[in-house]
CSV table of C-alpha atoms in Angstrom, one decimal:
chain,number,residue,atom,x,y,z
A,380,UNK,CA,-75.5,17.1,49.8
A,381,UNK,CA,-73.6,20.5,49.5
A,382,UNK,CA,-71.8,20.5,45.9
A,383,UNK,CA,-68.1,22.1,46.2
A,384,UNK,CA,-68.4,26.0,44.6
A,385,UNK,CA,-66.5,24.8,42.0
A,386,UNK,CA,-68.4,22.5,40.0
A,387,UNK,CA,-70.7,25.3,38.7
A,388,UNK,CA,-67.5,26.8,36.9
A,389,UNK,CA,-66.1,23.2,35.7
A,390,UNK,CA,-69.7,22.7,34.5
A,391,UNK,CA,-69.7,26.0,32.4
A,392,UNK,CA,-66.0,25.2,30.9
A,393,UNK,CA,-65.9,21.5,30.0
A,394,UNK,CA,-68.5,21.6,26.5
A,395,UNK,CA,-66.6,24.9,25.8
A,396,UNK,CA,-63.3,23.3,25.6
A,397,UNK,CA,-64.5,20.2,24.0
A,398,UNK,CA,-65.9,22.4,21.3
A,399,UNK,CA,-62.7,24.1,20.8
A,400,UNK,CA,-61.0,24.1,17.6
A,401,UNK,CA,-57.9,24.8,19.6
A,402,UNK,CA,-57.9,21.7,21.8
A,403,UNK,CA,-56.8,18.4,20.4
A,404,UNK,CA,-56.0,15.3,22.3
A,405,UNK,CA,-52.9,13.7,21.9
A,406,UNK,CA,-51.5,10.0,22.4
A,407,UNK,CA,-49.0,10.9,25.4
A,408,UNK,CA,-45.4,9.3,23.9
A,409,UNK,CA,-45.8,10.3,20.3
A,410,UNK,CA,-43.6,11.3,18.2
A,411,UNK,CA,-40.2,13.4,19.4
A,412,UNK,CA,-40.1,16.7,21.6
A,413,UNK,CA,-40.3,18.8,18.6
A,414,UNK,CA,-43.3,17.1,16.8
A,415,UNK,CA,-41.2,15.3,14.2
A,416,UNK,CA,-41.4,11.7,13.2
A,417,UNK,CA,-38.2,9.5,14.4
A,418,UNK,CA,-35.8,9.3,11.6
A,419,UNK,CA,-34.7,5.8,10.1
A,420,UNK,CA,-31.0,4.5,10.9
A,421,UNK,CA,-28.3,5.6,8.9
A,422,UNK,CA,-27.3,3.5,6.0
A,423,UNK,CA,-24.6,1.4,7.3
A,424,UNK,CA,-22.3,0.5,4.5
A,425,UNK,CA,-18.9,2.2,4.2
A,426,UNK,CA,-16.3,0.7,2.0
A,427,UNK,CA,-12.5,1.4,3.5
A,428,UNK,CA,-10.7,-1.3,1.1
A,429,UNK,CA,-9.2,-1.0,-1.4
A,430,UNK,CA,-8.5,2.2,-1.4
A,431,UNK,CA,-9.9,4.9,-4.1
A,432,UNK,CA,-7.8,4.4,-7.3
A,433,UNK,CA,-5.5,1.1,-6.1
A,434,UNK,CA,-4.7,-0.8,-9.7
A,435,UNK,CA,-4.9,-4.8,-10.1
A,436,UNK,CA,-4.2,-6.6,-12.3
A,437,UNK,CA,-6.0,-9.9,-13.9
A,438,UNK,CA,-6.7,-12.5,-11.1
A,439,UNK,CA,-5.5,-10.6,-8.6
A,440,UNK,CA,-7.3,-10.4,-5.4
A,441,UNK,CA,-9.2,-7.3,-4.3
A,442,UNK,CA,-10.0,-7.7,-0.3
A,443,UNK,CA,-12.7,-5.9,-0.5
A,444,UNK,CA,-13.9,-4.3,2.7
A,445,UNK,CA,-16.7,-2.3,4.2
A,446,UNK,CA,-18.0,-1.3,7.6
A,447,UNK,CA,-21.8,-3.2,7.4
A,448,UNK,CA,-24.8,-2.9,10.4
A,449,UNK,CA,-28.3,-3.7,9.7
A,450,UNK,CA,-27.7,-7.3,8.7
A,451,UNK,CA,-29.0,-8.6,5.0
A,452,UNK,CA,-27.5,-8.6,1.7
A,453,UNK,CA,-25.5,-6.0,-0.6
A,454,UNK,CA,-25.3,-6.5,-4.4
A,455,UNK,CA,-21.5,-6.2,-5.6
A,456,UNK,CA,-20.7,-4.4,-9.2
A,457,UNK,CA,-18.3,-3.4,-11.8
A,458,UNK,CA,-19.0,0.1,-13.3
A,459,UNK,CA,-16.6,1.7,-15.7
A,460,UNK,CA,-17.0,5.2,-16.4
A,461,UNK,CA,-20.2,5.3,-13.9
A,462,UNK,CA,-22.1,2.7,-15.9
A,463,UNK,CA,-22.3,-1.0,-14.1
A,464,UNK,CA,-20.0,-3.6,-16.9
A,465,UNK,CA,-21.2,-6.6,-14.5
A,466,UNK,CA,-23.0,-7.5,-11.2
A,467,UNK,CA,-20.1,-9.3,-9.7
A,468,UNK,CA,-23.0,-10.6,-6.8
A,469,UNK,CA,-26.3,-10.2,-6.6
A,470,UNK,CA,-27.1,-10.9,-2.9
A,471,UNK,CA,-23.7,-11.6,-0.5
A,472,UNK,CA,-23.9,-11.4,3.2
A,473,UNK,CA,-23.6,-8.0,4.7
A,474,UNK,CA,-21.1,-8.7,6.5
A,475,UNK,CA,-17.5,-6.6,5.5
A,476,UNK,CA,-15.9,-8.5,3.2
A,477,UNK,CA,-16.0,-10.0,0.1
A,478,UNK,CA,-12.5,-11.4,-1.7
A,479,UNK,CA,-12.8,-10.8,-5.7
A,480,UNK,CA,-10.2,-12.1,-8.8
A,481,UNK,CA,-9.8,-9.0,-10.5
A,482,UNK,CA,-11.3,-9.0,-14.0
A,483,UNK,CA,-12.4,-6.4,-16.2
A,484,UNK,CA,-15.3,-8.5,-17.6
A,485,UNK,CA,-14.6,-7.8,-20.9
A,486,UNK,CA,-14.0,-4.0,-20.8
A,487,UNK,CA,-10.7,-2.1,-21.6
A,488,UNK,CA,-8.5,-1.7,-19.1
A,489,UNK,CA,-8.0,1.8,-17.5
A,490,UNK,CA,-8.4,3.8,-14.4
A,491,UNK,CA,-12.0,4.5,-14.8
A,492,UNK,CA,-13.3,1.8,-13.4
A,493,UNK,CA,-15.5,1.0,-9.1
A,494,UNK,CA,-16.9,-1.1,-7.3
A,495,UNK,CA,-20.2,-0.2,-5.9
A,496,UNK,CA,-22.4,-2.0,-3.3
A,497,UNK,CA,-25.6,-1.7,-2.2
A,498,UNK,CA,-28.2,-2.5,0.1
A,499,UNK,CA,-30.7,-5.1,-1.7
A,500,UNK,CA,-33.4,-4.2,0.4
A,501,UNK,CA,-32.8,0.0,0.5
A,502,UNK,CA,-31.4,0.8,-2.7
A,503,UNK,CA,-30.3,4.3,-1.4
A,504,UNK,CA,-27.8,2.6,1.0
A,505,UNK,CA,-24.5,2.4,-0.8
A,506,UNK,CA,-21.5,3.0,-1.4
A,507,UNK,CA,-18.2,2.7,-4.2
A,508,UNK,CA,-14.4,3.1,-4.5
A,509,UNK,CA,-12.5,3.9,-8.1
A,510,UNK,CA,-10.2,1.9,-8.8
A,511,UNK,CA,-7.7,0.5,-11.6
A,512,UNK,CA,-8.0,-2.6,-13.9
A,513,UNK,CA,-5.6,-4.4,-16.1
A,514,UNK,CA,-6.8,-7.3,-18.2
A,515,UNK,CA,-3.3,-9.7,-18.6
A,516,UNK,CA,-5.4,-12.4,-19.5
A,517,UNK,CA,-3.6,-14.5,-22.6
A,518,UNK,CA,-0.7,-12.1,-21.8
A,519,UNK,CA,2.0,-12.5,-24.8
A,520,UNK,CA,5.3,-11.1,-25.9
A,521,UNK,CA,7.4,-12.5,-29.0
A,522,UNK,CA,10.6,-10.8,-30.0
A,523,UNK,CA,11.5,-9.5,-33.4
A,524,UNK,CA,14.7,-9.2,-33.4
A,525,UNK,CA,17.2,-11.6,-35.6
A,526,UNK,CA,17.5,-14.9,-33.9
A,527,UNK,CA,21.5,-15.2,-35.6
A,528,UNK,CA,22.1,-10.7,-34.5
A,529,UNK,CA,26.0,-10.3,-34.2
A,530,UNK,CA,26.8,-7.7,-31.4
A,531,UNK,CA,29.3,-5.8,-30.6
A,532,UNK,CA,30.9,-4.1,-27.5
A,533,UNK,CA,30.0,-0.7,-27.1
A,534,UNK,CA,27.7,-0.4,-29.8
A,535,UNK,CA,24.0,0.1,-29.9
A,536,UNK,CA,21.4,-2.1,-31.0
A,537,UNK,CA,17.8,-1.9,-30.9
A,538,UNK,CA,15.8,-4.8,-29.3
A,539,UNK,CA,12.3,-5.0,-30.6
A,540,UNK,CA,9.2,-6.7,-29.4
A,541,UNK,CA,5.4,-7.6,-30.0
A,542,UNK,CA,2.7,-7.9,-27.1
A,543,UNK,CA,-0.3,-8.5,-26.0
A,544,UNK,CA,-2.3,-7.8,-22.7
A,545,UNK,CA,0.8,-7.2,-20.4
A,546,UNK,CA,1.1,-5.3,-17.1
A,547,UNK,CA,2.9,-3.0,-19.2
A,548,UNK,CA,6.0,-2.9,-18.0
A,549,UNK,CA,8.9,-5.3,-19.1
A,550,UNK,CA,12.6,-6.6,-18.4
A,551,UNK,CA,15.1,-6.6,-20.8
A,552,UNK,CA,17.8,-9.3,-19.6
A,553,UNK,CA,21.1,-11.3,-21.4
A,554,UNK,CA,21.8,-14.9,-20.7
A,555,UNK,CA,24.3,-17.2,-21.6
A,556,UNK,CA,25.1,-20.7,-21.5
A,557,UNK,CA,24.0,-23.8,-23.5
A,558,UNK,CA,19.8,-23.6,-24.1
A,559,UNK,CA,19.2,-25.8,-20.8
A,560,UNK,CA,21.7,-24.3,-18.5
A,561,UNK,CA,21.9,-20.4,-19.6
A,562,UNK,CA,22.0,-17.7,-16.9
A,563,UNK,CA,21.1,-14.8,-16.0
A,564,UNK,CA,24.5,-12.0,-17.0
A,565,UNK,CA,22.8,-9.1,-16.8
A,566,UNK,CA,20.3,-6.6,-16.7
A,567,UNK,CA,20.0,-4.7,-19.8
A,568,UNK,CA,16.8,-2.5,-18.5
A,569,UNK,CA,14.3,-3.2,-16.1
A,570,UNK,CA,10.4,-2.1,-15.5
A,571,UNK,CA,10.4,0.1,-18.7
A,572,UNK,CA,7.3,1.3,-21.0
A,573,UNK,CA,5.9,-2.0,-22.9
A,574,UNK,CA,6.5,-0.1,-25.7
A,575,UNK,CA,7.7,-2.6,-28.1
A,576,UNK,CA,11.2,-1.5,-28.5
A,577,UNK,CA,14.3,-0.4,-26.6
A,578,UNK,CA,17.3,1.2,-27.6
A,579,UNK,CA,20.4,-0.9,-25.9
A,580,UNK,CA,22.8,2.1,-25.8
A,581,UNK,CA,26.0,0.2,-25.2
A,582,UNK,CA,26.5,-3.3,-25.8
A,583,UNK,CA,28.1,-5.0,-23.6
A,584,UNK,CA,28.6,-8.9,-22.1
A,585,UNK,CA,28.6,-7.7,-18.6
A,586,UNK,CA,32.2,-9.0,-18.4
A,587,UNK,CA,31.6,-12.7,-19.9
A,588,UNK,CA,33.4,-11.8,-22.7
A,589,UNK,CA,33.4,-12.7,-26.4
A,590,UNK,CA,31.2,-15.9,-27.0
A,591,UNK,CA,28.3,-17.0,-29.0
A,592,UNK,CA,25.9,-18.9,-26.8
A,593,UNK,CA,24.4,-15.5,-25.5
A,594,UNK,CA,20.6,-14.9,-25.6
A,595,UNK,CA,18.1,-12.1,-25.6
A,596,UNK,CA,14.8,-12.2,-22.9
A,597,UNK,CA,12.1,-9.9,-22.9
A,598,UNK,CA,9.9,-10.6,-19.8
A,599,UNK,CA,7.1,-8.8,-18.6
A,600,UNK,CA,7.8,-8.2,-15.0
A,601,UNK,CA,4.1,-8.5,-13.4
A,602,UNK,CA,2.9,-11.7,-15.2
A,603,UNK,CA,5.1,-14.7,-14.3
A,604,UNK,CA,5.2,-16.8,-17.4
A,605,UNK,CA,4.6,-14.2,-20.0
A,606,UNK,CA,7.8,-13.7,-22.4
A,607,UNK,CA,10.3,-14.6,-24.8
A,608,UNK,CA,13.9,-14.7,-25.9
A,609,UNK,CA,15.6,-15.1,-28.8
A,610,UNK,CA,19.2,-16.6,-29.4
A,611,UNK,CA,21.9,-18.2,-29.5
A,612,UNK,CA,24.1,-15.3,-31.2
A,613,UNK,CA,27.3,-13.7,-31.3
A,614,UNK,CA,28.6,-11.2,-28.9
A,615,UNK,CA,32.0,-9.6,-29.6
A,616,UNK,CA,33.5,-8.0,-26.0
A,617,UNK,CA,37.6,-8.1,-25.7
A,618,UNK,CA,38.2,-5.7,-23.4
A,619,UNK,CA,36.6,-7.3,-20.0
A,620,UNK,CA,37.0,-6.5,-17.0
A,621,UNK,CA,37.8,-9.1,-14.0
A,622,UNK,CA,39.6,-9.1,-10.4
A,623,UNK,CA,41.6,-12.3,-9.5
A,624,UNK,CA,42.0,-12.6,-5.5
A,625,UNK,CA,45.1,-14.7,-3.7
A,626,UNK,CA,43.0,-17.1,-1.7
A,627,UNK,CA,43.2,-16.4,1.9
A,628,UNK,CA,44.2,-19.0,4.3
A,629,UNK,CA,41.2,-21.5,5.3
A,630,UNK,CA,41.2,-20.0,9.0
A,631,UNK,CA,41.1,-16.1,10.4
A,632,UNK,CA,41.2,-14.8,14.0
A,633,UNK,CA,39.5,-11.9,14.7
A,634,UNK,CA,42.2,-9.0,15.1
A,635,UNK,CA,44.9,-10.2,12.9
A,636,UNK,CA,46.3,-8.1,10.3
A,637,UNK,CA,45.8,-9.9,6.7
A,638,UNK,CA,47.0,-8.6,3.2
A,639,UNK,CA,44.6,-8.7,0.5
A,640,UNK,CA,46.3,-9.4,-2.6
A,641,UNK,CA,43.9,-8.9,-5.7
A,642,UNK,CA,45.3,-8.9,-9.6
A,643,UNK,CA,42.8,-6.3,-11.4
A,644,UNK,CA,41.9,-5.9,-15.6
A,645,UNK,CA,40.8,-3.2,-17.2
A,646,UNK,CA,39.4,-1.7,-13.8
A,647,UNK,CA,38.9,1.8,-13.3
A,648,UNK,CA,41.5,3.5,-10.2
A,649,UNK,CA,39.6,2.8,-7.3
A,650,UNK,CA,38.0,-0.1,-6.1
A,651,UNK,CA,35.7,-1.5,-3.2
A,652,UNK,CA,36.4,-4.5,-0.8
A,653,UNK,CA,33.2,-6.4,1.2
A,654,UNK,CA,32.7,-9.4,3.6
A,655,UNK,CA,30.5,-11.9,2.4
A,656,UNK,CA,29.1,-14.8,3.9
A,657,UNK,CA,28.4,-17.4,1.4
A,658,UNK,CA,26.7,-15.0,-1.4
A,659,UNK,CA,25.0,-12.8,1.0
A,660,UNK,CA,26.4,-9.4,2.0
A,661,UNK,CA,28.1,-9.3,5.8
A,662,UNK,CA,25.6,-6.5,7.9
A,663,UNK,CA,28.1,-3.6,8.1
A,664,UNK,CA,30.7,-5.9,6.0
A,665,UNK,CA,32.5,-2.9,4.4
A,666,UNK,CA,36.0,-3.5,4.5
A,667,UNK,CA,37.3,-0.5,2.3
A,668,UNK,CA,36.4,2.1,-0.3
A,669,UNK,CA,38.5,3.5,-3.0
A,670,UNK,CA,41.2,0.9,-2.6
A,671,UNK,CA,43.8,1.5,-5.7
A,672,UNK,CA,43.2,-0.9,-8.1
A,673,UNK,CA,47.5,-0.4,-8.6
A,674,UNK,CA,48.4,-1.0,-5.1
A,675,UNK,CA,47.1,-4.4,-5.7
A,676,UNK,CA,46.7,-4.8,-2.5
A,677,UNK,CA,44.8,-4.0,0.9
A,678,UNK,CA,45.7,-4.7,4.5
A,679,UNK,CA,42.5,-5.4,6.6
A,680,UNK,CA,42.6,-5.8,10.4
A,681,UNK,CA,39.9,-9.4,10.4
A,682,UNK,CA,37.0,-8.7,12.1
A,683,UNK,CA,33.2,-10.5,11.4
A,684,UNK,CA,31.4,-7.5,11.9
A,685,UNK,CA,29.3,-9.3,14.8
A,686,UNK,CA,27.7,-11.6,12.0
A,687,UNK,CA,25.7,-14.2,13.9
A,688,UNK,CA,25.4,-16.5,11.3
A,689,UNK,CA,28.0,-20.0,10.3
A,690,UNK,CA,31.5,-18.8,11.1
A,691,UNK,CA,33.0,-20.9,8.2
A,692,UNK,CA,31.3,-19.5,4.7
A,693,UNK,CA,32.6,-15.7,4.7
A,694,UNK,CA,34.1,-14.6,1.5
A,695,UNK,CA,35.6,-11.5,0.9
A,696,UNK,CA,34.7,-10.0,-3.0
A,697,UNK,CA,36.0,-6.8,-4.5
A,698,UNK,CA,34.6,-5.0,-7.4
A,699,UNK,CA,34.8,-2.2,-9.5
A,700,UNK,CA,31.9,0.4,-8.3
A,701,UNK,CA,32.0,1.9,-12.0
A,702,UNK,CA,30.8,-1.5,-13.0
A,703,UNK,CA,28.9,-3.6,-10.2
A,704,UNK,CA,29.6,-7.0,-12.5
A,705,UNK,CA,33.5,-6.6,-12.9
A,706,UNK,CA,34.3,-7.8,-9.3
A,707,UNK,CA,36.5,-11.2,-7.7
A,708,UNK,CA,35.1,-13.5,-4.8
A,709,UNK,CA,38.1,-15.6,-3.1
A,710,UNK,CA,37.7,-18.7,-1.6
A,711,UNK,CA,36.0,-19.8,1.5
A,712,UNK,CA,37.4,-19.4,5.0
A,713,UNK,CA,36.7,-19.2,8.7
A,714,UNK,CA,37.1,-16.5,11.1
A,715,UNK,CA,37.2,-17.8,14.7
């Protein structure tokens, strides 16, 4: 048989390529186009609650929340100032969310503090977020101020306090009343510096006059349950200030023209009239504005401002915008 002329030539070249240094066989489908190995998947966690620096406070929950993929577990700690103060879980569910009772484990509260999670089975997959901690665990305040104090009207008098592991801001508030029926008068400061003092610049009853079952509450305004008050005592406040209204008839219609008559003490000129209905303020319920407090009186054309509510509870009240707690309610009525 003829041989094809070019099996001498494959002859010659086949041992000198398998001789070759420059020829090497490779596995068709191996690595990527460009000779590298495949890279490993991205680490999937990626925390996106809370968010970096959000404080808490003692028992309250932190949702915490993270984008997961890959499936197992992620340890959960608390690191203050980069080094870990607990593991708060050693092996949860990767899967985006994990509820925690704030705590500071022991440490001092501050704004130093994370919370980190990583992968248990690749500890280079993971991730934190700062945030703030407050310990109000055993949170205390006890007053120091005289139990018996004498005030007076338009004086000043310094409340006093001690505490203990508070969200660190307080209320300072007067009551009044016998022990198991006080209530609330007035606000005498509110969400100031747990500092342990406060300077009460002018004294004053908020218009309840002179009496001497008036009492002192310091209240921290973050942790229900955690103050004090002191009291009874004496407060000394002649000059109050009060409205008296003429009721109104029990009935309205819409439209009518109805003079308010009011009897005003110690107000200052002008005062402000409003449309309640029961103790809530009417949507749009403004009446009038700078009313004089010496006309005594205010003509108002009835209308119930659209209110959808009962038709049978409105009030009117008037007070003087100089001081929000000198103001009169009348009677009920109905506007038809």
């Amino acid at each position: 048989m003829r041989r094809p002329p070019y099996a001498p030539l494959a002859a010659f070249l086949l041992p000198l390529l398998v001789l070759s240094p420059l020829f090497v066989l490779s596995p068709l489908g191996c690595g990527s186009d460009d000779g590298t190995d495949p890279q490993p998947d991205p680490c999937g966690i990626d925390i996106y609650t809370p968010g970096p620096g959000t404080l808490f406070y003692s028992q309250e929950v932190v949702n915490l929340r993270w984008h997961a993929s890959g499936g197992g577990s992620v340890r959960i700690e608390l690191l203050k100032a980069g080094a870990v103060v607990d593991t708060l879980d050693a092996g949860t569910p990767n899967d985006g969310y994990y509820p925690w009772p704030a705590d500071t484990r022991g440490a001092t509260s501050g704004d130093d503090f994370a919370l980190r999670l990583t992968s248990t089975s690749d500890a280079g997959c993971t991730d934190s977020v700062p945030i703030a901690l407050v310990n109000t665990v055993g949170c205390a305040i006890a007053l120091t101020v005289a139990p018996d104090s004498a005030l007076v009207a338009g004086q000043e008098y310094l409340v006093t306090w001690d505490s203990e592991n508070t969200g660190g801001t307080v209320d300072i508030e007067l009551w009044k009343g016998p022990l198991e029926l006080k209530e609330l008068v007035g606000v005498i400061a509110a969400g100031i510096a747990d500092d342990g003092s406060h300077l009460w610049q002018d004294v004053d009853s908020f218009n309840q006059g002179t009496a001497s079952d008036y009492y002192l509450r310091v209240a921290d305004n973050q942790v229900t349950g955690c103050e004090d008050q002191v009291g009874p005592f004496r407060l000394t406040d002649p000059d109050i200030c009060y409205i008296d209204i003429t009721a109104p008839p029990d009935e309205l219609t819409i439209g009518q023209q109805l003079v308010i008559s009011f009897f005003p003490v110690n107000t200052s000129a002008g005062l402000s009239i409003r449309l309640y209905a029961g103790a809530t303020l009417v949507p749009g319920g403004y009446i009038a504005d700078d009313v004089p407090a010496a006309s005594g009186q205010h003509t108002w054309t009835v209308t119930d401002f659209d209110y959808p509510g009962a038709d049978d509870r409105y009030r009117i009240v008037i007070f003087d915008p100089d001081d929000t707690y000198c103001r009169g309610v009348s009677n009920s009525f109905a506007i038809r």
